[in-house]
Coordinates of C-alpha atoms in Angstrom, one line a residue:
M148 CA 20.2 118.6 148.3
P149 CA 24.0 119.8 148.8
L150 CA 25.1 122.3 147.5
T151 CA 27.4 122.6 144.5
R152 CA 29.3 124.2 142.3
R153 CA 26.8 123.2 139.3
N154 CA 23.6 123.8 142.0
V155 CA 24.3 127.6 142.9
L156 CA 21.6 129.6 143.8
T157 CA 22.6 133.5 143.6
A158 CA 22.8 135.4 146.5
M159 CA 20.4 138.4 144.2
A160 CA 17.6 136.4 145.3
A161 CA 18.8 135.0 149.0
A162 CA 21.2 137.8 150.0
P163 CA 20.9 141.1 148.3
V164 CA 23.9 142.6 149.8
L165 CA 26.1 141.1 148.2
A166 CA 26.0 139.9 143.9
P167 CA 26.9 137.4 142.0
A168 CA 30.3 137.6 140.4
L169 CA 30.7 137.3 136.2
A170 CA 34.2 136.0 136.5
P171 CA 35.4 132.5 135.6
A172 CA 36.1 130.6 138.9
G173 CA 39.4 131.2 139.9
A174 CA 40.1 134.8 138.1
A175 CA 42.3 137.6 139.7
Q176 CA 41.3 139.5 141.2
A177 CA 41.9 143.7 139.4
A178 CA 44.2 145.7 141.3
V179 CA 42.1 148.3 142.3
P180 CA 43.7 151.8 144.3
Q181 CA 43.7 151.5 148.2
T182 CA 43.9 155.5 148.1
A183 CA 40.1 156.0 150.5
L184 CA 37.8 154.1 151.4
P185 CA 34.9 153.0 148.1
T186 CA 31.1 154.2 148.3
A187 CA 28.3 151.4 148.8
E188 CA 24.8 151.8 149.3
P189 CA 23.9 151.7 152.5
A190 CA 21.7 148.4 153.7
V191 CA 19.9 148.8 156.2
W192 CA 18.6 146.1 158.2
P193 CA 15.3 147.2 159.5
A194 CA 14.7 145.7 163.8
A195 CA 11.4 144.7 162.9
V196 CA 13.2 141.4 161.2
T197 CA 16.1 141.4 163.9
L198 CA 16.0 137.6 165.1
P199 CA 15.2 137.6 168.4
E200 CA 17.6 136.2 171.1
G201 CA 16.3 132.7 171.0
H202 CA 16.1 131.8 167.2
R203 CA 18.4 130.2 165.6
F204 CA 19.7 129.7 162.5
D205 CA 18.3 126.4 159.9
L206 CA 21.8 124.5 159.3
K207 CA 19.0 121.9 157.1
S208 CA 18.5 124.6 154.6
Q209 CA 19.9 125.2 151.4
P210 CA 22.6 127.5 151.4
A211 CA 22.9 130.3 148.8
D212 CA 26.5 130.5 146.9
L213 CA 26.8 134.4 147.5
L214 CA 29.6 135.1 145.3
G215 CA 29.4 132.5 142.6
R216 CA 32.7 131.7 142.6
E217 CA 35.9 131.0 144.5
I218 CA 37.4 134.5 144.9
L219 CA 41.6 134.8 145.2
L220 CA 42.0 137.6 148.5
E221 CA 45.6 139.8 148.6
H222 CA 47.7 136.6 149.9
T223 CA 47.3 133.4 148.5
R224 CA 47.0 131.8 152.3
V225 CA 43.6 130.8 154.0
H226 CA 41.2 133.3 155.0
Q227 CA 40.3 132.0 158.4
Q228 CA 37.3 135.1 158.9
V229 CA 34.9 137.0 157.8
A230 CA 33.4 139.8 159.2
F231 CA 30.8 142.8 157.5
D232 CA 30.1 146.6 158.0
P233 CA 27.0 147.0 159.3
V234 CA 25.8 150.1 157.9
T235 CA 27.6 149.9 154.2
G236 CA 27.6 145.7 153.8
L237 CA 31.1 145.4 152.4
A238 CA 32.5 142.5 153.9
Y239 CA 36.0 141.9 155.0
A240 CA 38.3 138.6 155.3
V241 CA 41.8 138.2 157.2
Q242 CA 44.4 136.2 156.2
L243 CA 48.2 134.9 157.3
M244 CA 50.7 137.1 154.9
S245 CA 52.2 134.8 152.2
G246 CA 55.8 134.3 152.0
G247 CA 58.7 135.9 149.9
R248 CA 56.0 139.3 150.0
R249 CA 58.0 142.5 151.2
L250 CA 55.8 145.2 152.6
P251 CA 55.8 148.8 151.6
D252 CA 58.1 150.1 155.4
E253 CA 60.2 146.9 154.7
D254 CA 64.4 146.6 154.2
P255 CA 64.7 146.4 150.4
N256 CA 67.9 145.0 150.8
A257 CA 67.1 142.8 153.4
P258 CA 65.5 138.8 152.4
A259 CA 61.6 138.7 151.9
L260 CA 60.3 136.9 155.0
S261 CA 59.4 133.9 154.4
T262 CA 55.4 132.3 155.1
T263 CA 57.5 130.6 157.9
D264 CA 58.3 133.6 159.9
R265 CA 55.0 135.2 158.5
N266 CA 53.2 132.0 160.6
Q267 CA 55.6 132.5 163.7
R268 CA 55.0 136.3 164.0
G269 CA 51.6 136.1 163.5
D270 CA 51.6 138.7 160.4
L271 CA 47.5 139.8 159.0
C272 CA 46.3 141.0 156.0
V273 CA 42.5 142.6 156.3
N274 CA 41.1 142.4 152.8
Q275 CA 37.6 144.5 152.1
L276 CA 35.7 143.5 149.4
A277 CA 33.7 144.9 147.1
P278 CA 29.5 143.0 146.8
D279 CA 31.0 140.9 143.5
G280 CA 34.0 139.8 145.8
T281 CA 36.8 142.0 143.9
V282 CA 39.4 143.5 147.0
L283 CA 39.0 146.4 146.8
A284 CA 41.6 147.7 149.6
V285 CA 43.7 145.8 152.1
M286 CA 44.9 146.4 155.6
H287 CA 48.6 144.6 156.9
L288 CA 49.0 144.1 160.6
R289 CA 51.9 142.6 162.0
G290 CA 52.1 141.0 165.2
F291 CA 48.7 140.2 165.4
G292 CA 47.8 136.8 165.6
H293 CA 46.4 133.8 163.7
G294 CA 43.5 135.7 162.8
G295 CA 40.8 133.4 164.1
G296 CA 38.1 135.9 165.2
L297 CA 36.8 139.4 163.5
G298 CA 34.4 141.8 164.1
V299 CA 33.7 145.4 161.7
E300 CA 31.8 148.5 164.3
H301 CA 30.7 151.5 161.9
V302 CA 31.4 154.3 164.1
D303 CA 30.8 158.1 162.0
G304 CA 31.4 156.6 158.3
T305 CA 34.9 154.3 159.7
P306 CA 35.2 151.0 159.8
W307 CA 36.1 149.9 163.3
L308 CA 38.3 146.4 163.1
W309 CA 38.0 144.3 166.2
L310 CA 40.6 141.3 166.3
E311 CA 43.8 139.8 168.2
T312 CA 46.5 141.2 168.9
D313 CA 49.5 141.3 170.6
A314 CA 50.5 138.1 169.6
D315 CA 54.6 136.7 170.8
R316 CA 56.5 135.0 168.7
V317 CA 56.9 131.7 168.6
A318 CA 59.9 129.1 167.2
E319 CA 57.5 127.1 165.3
G320 CA 54.5 126.7 164.1
F321 CA 51.4 129.5 164.6
A322 CA 51.6 132.9 166.7
Y323 CA 48.2 133.2 168.9
G324 CA 46.6 136.7 169.6
R325 CA 47.0 137.4 173.9
H326 CA 44.6 140.5 173.7
I327 CA 42.0 141.9 171.9
G328 CA 42.7 144.9 169.6
R329 CA 39.5 147.5 168.0
I330 CA 41.3 149.7 165.5
A331 CA 40.7 151.7 162.5
F332 CA 40.4 150.2 159.2
T333 CA 42.6 152.5 156.9
P334 CA 43.6 151.5 153.2
G335 CA 47.1 150.3 152.2
A336 CA 48.1 151.2 156.3
V337 CA 51.0 149.1 157.9
V338 CA 50.3 149.2 161.5
D339 CA 52.8 147.0 164.3
A340 CA 50.8 145.5 166.9
G341 CA 51.9 147.9 169.8
S342 CA 51.2 151.1 168.2
S343 CA 49.5 153.6 169.8
L344 CA 46.6 153.4 167.0
V345 CA 45.6 150.4 168.4
E346 CA 43.1 150.4 171.4
V347 CA 43.9 147.1 173.5
F348 CA 41.6 145.1 175.8
D349 CA 42.7 142.7 177.9
P350 CA 39.9 140.3 179.2
V351 CA 41.4 137.7 180.7
P352 CA 45.2 138.4 181.8
G353 CA 47.7 135.5 181.2
A354 CA 45.6 133.6 178.2
S355 CA 46.1 133.1 175.1
S356 CA 44.9 132.2 171.6
V357 CA 42.5 135.2 172.4
T358 CA 39.8 136.3 169.1
P359 CA 36.3 138.2 169.8
A360 CA 33.3 137.9 167.4
L361 CA 31.0 140.7 167.8
D362 CA 27.3 140.9 168.1
L363 CA 26.6 144.7 167.8
D364 CA 22.1 143.9 167.1
H365 CA 22.1 142.4 171.2
G366 CA 24.9 144.8 172.1
R367 CA 27.2 142.4 172.9
I368 CA 30.5 141.1 172.2
A369 CA 32.5 137.3 172.9
V370 CA 35.6 136.3 173.7
R371 CA 37.2 132.4 173.2
H372 CA 40.7 132.4 175.3
V373 CA 42.7 129.1 176.0
S374 CA 43.6 128.5 179.4
S375 CA 47.2 128.3 180.2
T376 CA 46.0 124.6 181.1
G377 CA 45.0 124.5 177.5
A378 CA 41.3 124.5 178.1
A379 CA 39.4 126.5 175.6
E380 CA 36.5 128.9 177.9
Y381 CA 34.3 131.1 175.8
R382 CA 33.0 134.4 177.5
V383 CA 29.9 136.9 176.4
Y384 CA 30.2 140.6 178.0
G385 CA 27.6 143.5 177.1
L386 CA 29.8 145.3 174.5
D387 CA 29.1 149.1 176.5
A388 CA 31.0 147.3 179.4
F389 CA 33.7 145.7 177.5
K390 CA 34.6 149.0 176.1
N391 CA 34.1 150.6 179.7
R392 CA 36.7 147.3 180.6
V393 CA 34.4 146.2 182.9
F394 CA 35.4 142.6 182.1
T395 CA 33.0 140.5 184.4
P396 CA 31.3 138.0 181.9
D397 CA 27.5 138.0 181.7
R398 CA 28.1 134.0 180.7
S399 CA 31.2 131.4 180.4
F400 CA 31.0 127.9 179.3
P401 CA 33.6 125.7 178.3
A402 CA 34.7 125.5 174.3
Q403 CA 33.1 121.0 173.6
Y404 CA 34.6 120.5 170.2
T405 CA 38.2 121.9 168.3
T406 CA 37.0 125.0 165.9
Q407 CA 38.3 127.0 162.9
S408 CA 35.8 129.5 163.8
W409 CA 32.6 131.0 165.2
C410 CA 30.1 133.8 165.5
L411 CA 27.6 135.2 168.4
Y412 CA 23.7 135.8 167.6
G413 CA 21.7 136.4 170.4
N414 CA 21.7 133.7 172.8
L415 CA 23.0 131.1 170.4
L416 CA 26.8 130.7 169.4
Y417 CA 28.3 128.8 166.3
Q418 CA 31.1 127.1 165.7
N419 CA 32.7 125.4 163.1
Q420 CA 35.4 123.1 162.4
G421 CA 37.2 120.8 159.9
S422 CA 40.0 120.0 158.1
A423 CA 40.6 119.7 154.0
Y424 CA 40.3 116.4 152.1
S425 CA 42.8 114.2 151.8
A426 CA 43.4 110.9 152.2
T427 CA 42.9 110.4 155.5
N428 CA 40.2 112.6 155.3
P429 CA 38.0 112.2 152.0
S430 CA 34.6 113.4 150.1
P431 CA 32.1 114.1 152.7
G432 CA 35.2 115.2 154.5
N433 CA 35.0 116.2 158.6
S434 CA 32.8 120.0 158.6
W435 CA 30.6 120.9 161.2
W436 CA 28.6 122.7 162.5
T437 CA 28.5 122.9 166.9
V438 CA 25.7 125.5 168.2
Y439 CA 25.6 126.0 172.0
D440 CA 23.1 127.8 174.2
V441 CA 25.2 130.9 175.5
L442 CA 22.8 131.1 178.5
T443 CA 23.0 127.4 179.8
G444 CA 26.2 126.6 178.2
A445 CA 24.5 123.9 176.5
V446 CA 25.4 122.5 172.6
V447 CA 21.1 122.4 171.5
E448 CA 22.7 120.6 168.1
R449 CA 25.9 119.4 165.8
T450 CA 25.1 118.9 162.1
F451 CA 27.2 118.4 159.7
N452 CA 27.8 120.9 157.0
A453 CA 27.3 119.2 153.3
T454 CA 27.8 122.0 151.4
A455 CA 29.9 122.2 148.4
L456 CA 31.2 118.9 148.4
D457 CA 32.9 119.2 144.9
L458 CA 35.2 121.5 145.8
T459 CA 38.5 120.2 145.1
H460 CA 40.2 121.8 148.2
R461 CA 37.5 121.7 150.8
E462 CA 38.7 123.9 153.9
T463 CA 36.1 124.0 156.4
E464 CA 37.4 128.4 157.4
A465 CA 35.2 131.9 158.6
I466 CA 31.4 132.3 159.8
T467 CA 29.7 135.0 161.0
V468 CA 26.0 136.9 161.2
R469 CA 25.4 139.4 158.6
R470 CA 22.8 142.1 158.1
T471 CA 20.7 142.1 154.8
P472 CA 18.0 143.9 154.2
A473 CA 15.8 140.6 154.5
G474 CA 17.1 140.1 158.1
P475 CA 19.9 138.8 159.3
Q476 CA 22.4 136.0 157.5
L477 CA 24.6 132.8 158.5
V478 CA 27.7 133.3 156.7
F479 CA 30.0 130.6 156.3
G480 CA 33.5 130.5 154.4
F481 CA 35.6 127.2 152.6
A482 CA 39.4 127.8 151.8
T483 CA 39.8 126.2 147.9
Q484 CA 41.8 126.1 145.2
E485 CA 45.8 124.9 145.0
T486 CA 46.6 128.7 145.8
R487 CA 44.2 129.6 148.3
H488 CA 41.2 130.8 147.3
M489 CA 37.3 131.8 149.3
A490 CA 33.9 130.7 148.6
L491 CA 31.4 131.6 150.5
Y492 CA 28.0 131.2 151.8
G493 CA 24.7 132.0 153.2
I494 CA 22.3 130.7 155.2
S495 CA 18.6 133.2 156.1
G496 CA 16.9 129.9 157.5
T497 CA 15.4 130.0 161.0
T498 CA 13.7 128.0 163.4
V499 CA 11.6 128.5 166.5
P500 CA 12.7 127.5 169.4
W501 CA 10.5 126.4 172.0
T502 CA 10.8 127.5 175.6
D503 CA 9.9 126.2 178.6
L504 CA 6.8 127.6 180.6
A505 CA 6.1 127.6 184.2
Y506 CA 2.6 125.7 185.3
D507 CA 0.8 125.0 188.5
P508 CA 2.6 122.2 190.9
A509 CA -0.5 120.8 191.1
F510 CA 0.5 118.9 187.5
T511 CA 3.0 117.3 186.7
A512 CA 4.5 116.7 182.8
T513 CA 7.4 113.9 181.5
D514 CA 10.3 116.0 180.4
S515 CA 9.4 115.1 176.7
Y516 CA 5.7 116.4 176.9
R517 CA 6.9 119.3 179.4
P518 CA 5.2 122.5 178.8
Q519 CA 6.6 124.4 175.9
Y520 CA 5.6 127.2 173.2
R521 CA 7.0 129.1 170.4
Q522 CA 6.9 132.3 169.2
S523 CA 6.9 133.8 165.3
G524 CA 5.6 136.7 164.9
D525 CA 1.9 137.2 166.4
R526 CA 1.6 133.4 166.4
V527 CA 2.1 131.7 169.1
D528 CA 2.4 127.2 169.7
L529 CA 1.8 126.3 173.0
R530 CA 2.6 121.6 173.1
L531 CA 1.8 119.5 176.7
R532 CA 0.7 116.8 178.4
V533 CA -0.4 116.8 181.8
T534 CA -1.9 114.7 184.7
R535 CA -3.0 116.0 187.6
V536 CA -0.8 115.2 191.5
D537 CA -3.9 113.7 193.4
G538 CA -5.1 111.5 191.0
K539 CA -8.3 113.2 191.0
P540 CA -10.8 114.0 188.0
W541 CA -10.2 117.0 185.4
A542 CA -13.0 119.2 187.1
S543 CA -14.2 122.3 183.8
G544 CA -12.6 125.1 183.3
T545 CA -9.3 123.7 185.7
T546 CA -6.5 126.5 184.7
I547 CA -3.2 125.2 184.1
L548 CA -0.9 127.5 184.3
T549 CA -0.6 131.3 183.2
L550 CA 1.1 132.1 180.3
P551 CA 3.8 135.7 180.4
Q552 CA 2.5 138.6 179.3
H553 CA 4.2 139.1 175.2
L554 CA 2.1 135.8 174.5
R555 CA -1.4 137.2 176.0
P556 CA -3.9 137.4 173.6
G557 CA -6.1 140.0 172.9
R558 CA -9.2 138.6 173.0
T559 CA -10.4 134.5 174.0
Q560 CA -9.0 132.2 171.3
G561 CA -10.4 128.9 171.8
M562 CA -8.4 125.6 170.8
V563 CA -8.8 121.5 170.6
G564 CA -6.5 119.1 172.1
T565 CA -6.9 115.5 173.3
A566 CA -7.4 113.8 176.5
T567 CA -5.9 109.8 177.3
G568 CA -7.3 106.4 176.0
A569 CA -6.6 104.7 178.4
G570 CA -10.7 104.0 179.0
T571 CA -11.2 106.4 181.9
I572 CA -13.0 108.6 178.9
T573 CA -16.4 108.1 177.3
G574 CA -17.0 109.6 173.8
P575 CA -14.2 111.3 171.2
L576 CA -10.8 112.3 173.3
A577 CA -11.3 115.9 172.1
V578 CA -11.3 118.7 174.8
R579 CA -11.7 121.8 174.5
W580 CA -9.2 124.5 175.7
E581 CA -8.8 128.0 176.3
V582 CA -6.1 131.4 176.9
T583 CA -8.0 134.4 178.0
P584 CA -6.1 137.7 177.9
D585 CA -4.8 138.0 180.9
G586 CA -3.0 134.7 179.9
Q587 CA -5.2 132.0 181.7
L588 CA -4.9 129.0 179.9
R589 CA -7.9 126.6 180.7
V590 CA -9.2 123.2 179.6
Y591 CA -13.5 122.7 179.4
D592 CA -14.5 119.1 180.0
E593 CA -17.8 117.7 181.8
R594 CA -17.2 114.2 182.3
G595 CA -14.6 114.1 184.9
F596 CA -12.0 112.1 183.5
A597 CA -8.6 110.6 184.9
G598 CA -5.5 110.7 183.3
W599 CA -3.5 113.1 181.7
I600 CA -4.5 115.7 179.2
A601 CA -2.5 117.1 176.1
L602 CA -2.3 120.0 173.4
D603 CA -0.9 121.1 171.1
A604 CA -1.7 124.2 168.8
G605 CA -1.7 127.8 168.6
Y606 CA -3.6 130.8 168.7
F607 CA -2.0 133.9 167.4
T608 CA -2.5 137.6 169.6
S609 CA -3.4 140.0 168.2

């Protein structure tokens, strides 16, 4: 059942860091002094619940409404991206500035800049949010870009923002950053691109629309950029190497779809796209998730996003992964209402991927039945269907493959599989399998039949 505002799952159950707000939808935020960083209980994320690199979030599972309402940020503009402090759990949302707003250091005698001016300059506002969605503090960044990427790194009590910077002013439309910037979040500060407060990285010289995504739990940073030919590409780096300006990517692959926002987690990259409801895009709209395998660049999933279809204005925006005491959570958002508000939702459910296993070349398997495994905790599931290349009968005790070290059990375990029913076997179609502590996967049957044998079963490593 699609999530609606009338069918709210509170974040207290599904996501312990954020709590549902008590104010009604669309309520204005109270003014908060911006003199110091607020305190918050640390969100401890035990290593034991960090997802392995290949596991992905279950995009078909029921999401939780993290705030219980649509919240108003500092400016009445769309939030472009959201990120979370990995220690405090506080959220940060970046948006373009509204027109008619004058910052403290701007000439009080000159006309306030318009929305068009702010767009063309790339002037951003970063909102720091309390667990209930209240804006605690803001920081303004002029000339940085469009805000399509945002990451938060916590170092010695200070949240450091990673985002695009050094936008070239444009005559029309929106300005986009050419470099990656790293800057400490400072409540109430106004910082211009080019300031010494900004640490600048230029991983793809000459590129435009350069945005970052942090994956601190796997020690990585990814960059999306658009080349001079207009082609968009993703590049993945080790974070330590990137900080040392070693810009040789570990992986790179083309973006196959347009995007509103994107994030990296493990060996998977999640991309959001979609536009607001309109006469040409009526409900249920055109909001889609695309998931890439970083190792190959292949699209492994493309899924329609049916969350919160009853929003009056529903514009696909942020996507990120955050820590919670219960484990990682995929967070995504929609821009809502006439004066743009932000609604955030979270998915905690995950799927365990199937991974190919190498097997003896004396056997053959079709692509649909090639030997594979998936592991969740100490449970290992195997599936395969193989045939002897030479067509001879099976000998009892034949080793099909040797499992890698991390899949080997502490003691020999038995499983039951099946065999061909094409008339080459008499009696039950079941056959016995064993997996041994040295990783040997063997099949046992004394009938000497020919044809295929199959296994779809599991065992425990401990």
